[in-house]
PDB file of C-alpha atoms in Angstrom:
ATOM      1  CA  UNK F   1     -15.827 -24.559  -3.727  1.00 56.00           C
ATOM      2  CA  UNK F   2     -16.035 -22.671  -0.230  1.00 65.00           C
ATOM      3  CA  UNK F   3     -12.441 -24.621   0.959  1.00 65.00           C
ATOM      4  CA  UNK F   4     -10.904 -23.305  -2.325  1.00 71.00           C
ATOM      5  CA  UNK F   5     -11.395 -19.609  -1.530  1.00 69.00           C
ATOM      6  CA  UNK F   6      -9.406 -20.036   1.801  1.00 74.00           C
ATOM      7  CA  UNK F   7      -6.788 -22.114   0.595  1.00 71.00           C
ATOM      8  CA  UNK F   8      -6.121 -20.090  -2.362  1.00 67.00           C
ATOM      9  CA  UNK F   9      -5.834 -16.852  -0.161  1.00 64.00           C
ATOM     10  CA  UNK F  10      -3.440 -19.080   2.329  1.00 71.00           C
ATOM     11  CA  UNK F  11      -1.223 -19.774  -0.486  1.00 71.00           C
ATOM     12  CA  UNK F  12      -0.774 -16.299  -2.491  1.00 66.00           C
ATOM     13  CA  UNK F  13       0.374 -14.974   1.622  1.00 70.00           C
ATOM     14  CA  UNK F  14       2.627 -18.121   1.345  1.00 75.00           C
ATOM     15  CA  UNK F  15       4.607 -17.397  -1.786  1.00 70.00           C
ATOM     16  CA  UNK F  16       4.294 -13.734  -0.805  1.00 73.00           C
ATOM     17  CA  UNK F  17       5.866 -14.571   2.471  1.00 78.00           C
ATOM     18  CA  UNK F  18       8.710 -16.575   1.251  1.00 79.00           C
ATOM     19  CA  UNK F  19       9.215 -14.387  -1.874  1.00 80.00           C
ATOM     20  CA  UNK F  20      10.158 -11.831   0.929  1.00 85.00           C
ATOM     21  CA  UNK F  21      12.497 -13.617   3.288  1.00 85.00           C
ATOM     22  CA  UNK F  22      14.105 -16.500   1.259  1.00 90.00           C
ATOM     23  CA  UNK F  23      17.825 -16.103   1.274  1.00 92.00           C
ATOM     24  CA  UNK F  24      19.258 -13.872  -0.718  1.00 94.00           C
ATOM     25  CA  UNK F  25      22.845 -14.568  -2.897  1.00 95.00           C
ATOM     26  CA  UNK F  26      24.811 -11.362  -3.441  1.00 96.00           C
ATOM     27  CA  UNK F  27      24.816 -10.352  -7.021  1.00 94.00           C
ATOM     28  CA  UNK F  28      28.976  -9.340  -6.646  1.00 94.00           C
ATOM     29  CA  UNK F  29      30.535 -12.042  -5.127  1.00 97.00           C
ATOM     30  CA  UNK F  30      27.650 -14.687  -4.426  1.00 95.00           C
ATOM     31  CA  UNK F  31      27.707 -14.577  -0.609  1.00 97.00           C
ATOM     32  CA  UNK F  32      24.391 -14.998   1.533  1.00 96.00           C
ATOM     33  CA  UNK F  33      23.083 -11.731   2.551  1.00 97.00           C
ATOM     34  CA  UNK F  34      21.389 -10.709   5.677  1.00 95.00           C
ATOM     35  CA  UNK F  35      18.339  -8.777   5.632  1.00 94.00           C
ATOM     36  CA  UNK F  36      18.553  -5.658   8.034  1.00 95.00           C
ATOM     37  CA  UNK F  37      16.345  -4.705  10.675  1.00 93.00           C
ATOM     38  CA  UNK F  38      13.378  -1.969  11.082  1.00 89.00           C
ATOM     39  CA  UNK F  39      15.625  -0.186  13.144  1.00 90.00           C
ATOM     40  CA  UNK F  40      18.883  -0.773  10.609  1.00 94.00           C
ATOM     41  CA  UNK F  41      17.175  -0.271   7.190  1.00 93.00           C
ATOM     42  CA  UNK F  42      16.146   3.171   8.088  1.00 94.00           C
ATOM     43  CA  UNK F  43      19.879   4.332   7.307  1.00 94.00           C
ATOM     44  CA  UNK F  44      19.411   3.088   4.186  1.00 96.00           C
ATOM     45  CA  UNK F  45      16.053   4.501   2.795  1.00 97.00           C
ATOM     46  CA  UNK F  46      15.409   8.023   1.357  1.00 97.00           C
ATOM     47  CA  UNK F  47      13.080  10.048   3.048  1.00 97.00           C
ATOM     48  CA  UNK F  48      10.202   9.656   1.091  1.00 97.00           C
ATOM     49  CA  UNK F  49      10.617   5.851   1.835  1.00 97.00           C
ATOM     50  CA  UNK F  50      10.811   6.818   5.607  1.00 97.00           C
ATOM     51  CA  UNK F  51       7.275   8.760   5.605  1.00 97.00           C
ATOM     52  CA  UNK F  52       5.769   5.470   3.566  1.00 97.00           C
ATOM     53  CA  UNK F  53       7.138   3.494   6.905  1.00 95.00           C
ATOM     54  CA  UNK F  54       6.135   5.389   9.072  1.00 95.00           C
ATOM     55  CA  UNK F  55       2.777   5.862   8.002  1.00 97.00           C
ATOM     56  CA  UNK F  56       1.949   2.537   7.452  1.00 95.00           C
ATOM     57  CA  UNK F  57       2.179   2.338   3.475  1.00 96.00           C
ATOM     58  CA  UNK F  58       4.580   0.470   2.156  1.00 96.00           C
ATOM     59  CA  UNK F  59       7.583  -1.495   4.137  1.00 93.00           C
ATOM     60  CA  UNK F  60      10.865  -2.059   2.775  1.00 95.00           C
ATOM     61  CA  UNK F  61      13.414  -4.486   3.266  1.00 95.00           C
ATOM     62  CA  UNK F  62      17.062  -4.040   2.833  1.00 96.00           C
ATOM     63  CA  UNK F  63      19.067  -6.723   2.347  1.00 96.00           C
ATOM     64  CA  UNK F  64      23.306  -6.225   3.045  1.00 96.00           C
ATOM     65  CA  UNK F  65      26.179  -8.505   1.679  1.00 97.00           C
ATOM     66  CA  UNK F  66      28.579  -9.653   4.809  1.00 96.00           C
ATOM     67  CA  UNK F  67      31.380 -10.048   2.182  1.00 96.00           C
ATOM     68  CA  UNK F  68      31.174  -7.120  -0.499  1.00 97.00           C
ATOM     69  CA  UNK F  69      28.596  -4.455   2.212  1.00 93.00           C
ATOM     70  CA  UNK F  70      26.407  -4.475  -1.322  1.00 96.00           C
ATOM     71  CA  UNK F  71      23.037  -3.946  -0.649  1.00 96.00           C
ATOM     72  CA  UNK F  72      19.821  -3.421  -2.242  1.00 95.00           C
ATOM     73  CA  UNK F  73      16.531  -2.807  -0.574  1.00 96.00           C
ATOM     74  CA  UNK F  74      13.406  -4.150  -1.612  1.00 95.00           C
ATOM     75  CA  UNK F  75       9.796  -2.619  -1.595  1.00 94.00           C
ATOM     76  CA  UNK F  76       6.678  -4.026  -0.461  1.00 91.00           C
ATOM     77  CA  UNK F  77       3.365  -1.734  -0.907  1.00 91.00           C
ATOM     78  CA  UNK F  78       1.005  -3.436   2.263  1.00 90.00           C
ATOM     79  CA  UNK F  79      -2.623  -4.131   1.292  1.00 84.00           C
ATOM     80  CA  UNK F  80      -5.352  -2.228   2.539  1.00 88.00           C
ATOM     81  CA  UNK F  81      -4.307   0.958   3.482  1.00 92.00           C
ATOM     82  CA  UNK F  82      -5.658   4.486   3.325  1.00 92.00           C
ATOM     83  CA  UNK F  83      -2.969   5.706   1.283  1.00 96.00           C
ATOM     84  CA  UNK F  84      -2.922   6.210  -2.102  1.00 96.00           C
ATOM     85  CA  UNK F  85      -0.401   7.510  -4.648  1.00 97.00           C
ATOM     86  CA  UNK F  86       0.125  11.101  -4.291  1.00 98.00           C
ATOM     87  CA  UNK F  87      -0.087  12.406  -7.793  1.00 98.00           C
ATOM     88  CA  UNK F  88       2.527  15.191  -7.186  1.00 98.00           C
ATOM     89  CA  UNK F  89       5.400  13.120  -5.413  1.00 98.00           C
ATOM     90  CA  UNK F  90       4.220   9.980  -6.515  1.00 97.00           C
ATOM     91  CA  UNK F  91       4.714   8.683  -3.575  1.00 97.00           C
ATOM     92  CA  UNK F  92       1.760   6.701  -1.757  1.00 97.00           C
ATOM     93  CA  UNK F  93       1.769   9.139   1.184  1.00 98.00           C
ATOM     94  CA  UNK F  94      -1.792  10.379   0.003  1.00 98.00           C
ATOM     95  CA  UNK F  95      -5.070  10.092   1.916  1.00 97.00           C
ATOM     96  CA  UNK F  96      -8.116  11.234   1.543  1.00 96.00           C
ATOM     97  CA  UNK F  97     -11.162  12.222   4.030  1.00 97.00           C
ATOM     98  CA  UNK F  98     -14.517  12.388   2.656  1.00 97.00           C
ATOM     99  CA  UNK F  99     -17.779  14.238   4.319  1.00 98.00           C
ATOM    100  CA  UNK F 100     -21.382  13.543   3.261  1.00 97.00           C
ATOM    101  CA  UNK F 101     -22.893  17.208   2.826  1.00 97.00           C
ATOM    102  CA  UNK F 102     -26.207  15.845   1.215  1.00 97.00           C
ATOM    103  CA  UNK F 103     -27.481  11.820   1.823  1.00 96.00           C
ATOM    104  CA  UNK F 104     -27.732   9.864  -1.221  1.00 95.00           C
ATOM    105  CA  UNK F 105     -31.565   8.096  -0.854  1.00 95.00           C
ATOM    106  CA  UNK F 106     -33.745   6.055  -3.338  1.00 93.00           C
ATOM    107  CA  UNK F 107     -34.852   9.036  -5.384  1.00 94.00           C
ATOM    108  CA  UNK F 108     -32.192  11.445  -5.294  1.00 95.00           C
ATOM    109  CA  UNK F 109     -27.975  11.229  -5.475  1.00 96.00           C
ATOM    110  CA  UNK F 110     -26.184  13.101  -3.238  1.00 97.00           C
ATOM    111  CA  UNK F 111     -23.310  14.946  -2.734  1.00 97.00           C
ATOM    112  CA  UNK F 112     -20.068  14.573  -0.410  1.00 98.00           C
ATOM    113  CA  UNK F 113     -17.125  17.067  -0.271  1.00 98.00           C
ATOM    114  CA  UNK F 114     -13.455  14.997  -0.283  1.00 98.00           C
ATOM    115  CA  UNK F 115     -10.531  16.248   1.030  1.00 98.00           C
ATOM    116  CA  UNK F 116      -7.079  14.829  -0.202  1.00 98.00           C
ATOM    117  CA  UNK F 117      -3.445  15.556   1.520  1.00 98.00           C
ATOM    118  CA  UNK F 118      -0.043  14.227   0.791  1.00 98.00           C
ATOM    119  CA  UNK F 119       1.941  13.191   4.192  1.00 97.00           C
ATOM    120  CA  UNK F 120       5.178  14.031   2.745  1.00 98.00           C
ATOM    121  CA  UNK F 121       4.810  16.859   0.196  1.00 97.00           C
ATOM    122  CA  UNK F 122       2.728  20.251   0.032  1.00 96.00           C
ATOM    123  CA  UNK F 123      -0.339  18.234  -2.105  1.00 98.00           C
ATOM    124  CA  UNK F 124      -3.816  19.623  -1.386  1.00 98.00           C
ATOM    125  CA  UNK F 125      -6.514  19.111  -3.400  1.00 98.00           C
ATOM    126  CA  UNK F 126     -10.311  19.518  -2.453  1.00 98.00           C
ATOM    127  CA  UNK F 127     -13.730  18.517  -4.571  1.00 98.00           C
ATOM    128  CA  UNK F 128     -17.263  17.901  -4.579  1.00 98.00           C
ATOM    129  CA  UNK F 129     -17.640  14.458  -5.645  1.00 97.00           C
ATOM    130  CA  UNK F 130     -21.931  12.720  -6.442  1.00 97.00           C
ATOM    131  CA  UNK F 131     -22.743  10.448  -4.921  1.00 96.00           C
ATOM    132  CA  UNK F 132     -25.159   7.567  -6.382  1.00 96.00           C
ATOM    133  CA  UNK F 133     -28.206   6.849  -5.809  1.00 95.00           C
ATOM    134  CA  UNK F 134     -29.330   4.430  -3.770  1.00 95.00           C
ATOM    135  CA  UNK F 135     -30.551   1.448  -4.934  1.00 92.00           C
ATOM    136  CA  UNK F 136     -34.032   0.161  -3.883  1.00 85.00           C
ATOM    137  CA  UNK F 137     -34.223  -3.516  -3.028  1.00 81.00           C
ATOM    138  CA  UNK F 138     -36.951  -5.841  -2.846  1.00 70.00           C
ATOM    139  CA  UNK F 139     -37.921  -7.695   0.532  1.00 63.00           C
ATOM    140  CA  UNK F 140     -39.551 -10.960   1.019  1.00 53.00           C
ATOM    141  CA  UNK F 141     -40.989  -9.166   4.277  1.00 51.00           C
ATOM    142  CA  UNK F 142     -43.135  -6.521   2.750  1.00 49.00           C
ATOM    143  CA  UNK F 143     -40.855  -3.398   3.699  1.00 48.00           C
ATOM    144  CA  UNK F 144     -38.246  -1.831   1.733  1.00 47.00           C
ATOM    145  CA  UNK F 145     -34.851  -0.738   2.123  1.00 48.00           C
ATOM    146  CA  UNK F 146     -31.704   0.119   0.141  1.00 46.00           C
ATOM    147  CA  UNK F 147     -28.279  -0.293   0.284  1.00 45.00           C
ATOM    148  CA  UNK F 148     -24.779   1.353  -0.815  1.00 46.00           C
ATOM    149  CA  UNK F 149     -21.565   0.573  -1.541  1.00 46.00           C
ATOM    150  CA  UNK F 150     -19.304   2.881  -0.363  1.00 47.00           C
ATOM    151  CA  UNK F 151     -16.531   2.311  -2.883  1.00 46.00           C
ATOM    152  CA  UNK F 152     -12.816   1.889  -1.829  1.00 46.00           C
ATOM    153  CA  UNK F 153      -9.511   2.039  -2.912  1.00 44.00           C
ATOM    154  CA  UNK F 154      -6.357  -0.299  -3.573  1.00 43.00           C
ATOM    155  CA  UNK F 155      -2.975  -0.390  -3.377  1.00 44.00           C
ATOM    156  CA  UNK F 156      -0.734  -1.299  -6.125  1.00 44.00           C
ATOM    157  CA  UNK F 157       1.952  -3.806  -5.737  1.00 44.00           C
ATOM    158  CA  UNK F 158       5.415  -2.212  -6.144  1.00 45.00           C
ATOM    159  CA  UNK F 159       8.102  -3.736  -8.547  1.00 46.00           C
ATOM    160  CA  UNK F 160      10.406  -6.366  -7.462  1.00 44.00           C
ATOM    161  CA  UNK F 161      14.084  -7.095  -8.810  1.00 45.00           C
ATOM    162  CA  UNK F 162      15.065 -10.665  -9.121  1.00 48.00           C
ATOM    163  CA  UNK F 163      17.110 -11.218  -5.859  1.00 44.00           C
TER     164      UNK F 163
END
């Protein structure tokens, strides 16, 4: 059961992998198309799709016909990242910093103030967020401790078109 874990995980990259960079037939007039470079692509995106670049968020891929110059460009949201979707923009350009202003322990929550910004529009937003209490576990040792999960956050995939 331990090999099947790896293998599994080596396989969804895979299909993601060639899902991304198998040739491409032009939708006009059925010619191969090339995909364009970092450097090339940029022309192409919007500037919302720039800041997502640049920051490390999501990657796109455009894709040019030789024949017909049609093009379409493709998005690809990258996987673990600290951006999330802004929820002005809707862009994911949003991150968020969080500091502990009281420690969570075994008998009390705590509390933690987070900070969220958007990287490419005027979003602010600031909160007091609890934090849980920690859990007490039991030790085969005779001492005690606890343990907490910090939480986290995760991308969403972005939609594909057929190409």
């Amino acid at each position: 059961i331990y090999g099947s874990v790896p293998a599994g995980l080596a396989s969804l990259v895979g299909f993601r992998r060639w899902r991304r960079y198998r040739r491409r037939r032009c939708p006009q007039c059925q010619a191969t198309m090339a995909r364009l470079g970092e450097s090339e692509d940029d022309a192409h995106l919007n500037e919302p799709q720039l800041v997502e670049e640049r920051i490390g968020s999501v990657d796109y891929d455009v894709w040019k016909c030789p024949s017909c110059s049609h093009h379409f460009t493709l998005r690809y949201a990258k996987w673990l990242t600290g951006f999330g979707k802004c929820p002005q923009c809707h862009n994911h350009t949003k991150s968020s910093e969080q500091t502990t202003i009281v420690a969570a322990t075994t008998s009390s929550s705590g509390s933690a103030k987070v900070y969220e910004k958007c990287e490419f529009c005027s979003y602010r937003n600031e909160y007091t967020k609890t934090l849980p209490r920690i859990q007490q576990t039991s030790s085969s040792s005779g001492g005690s401790g606890g343990s907490s999960f910090g939480g986290g956050r995760s991308g969403g995939g972005g939609a594909s078109r057929g190409y």
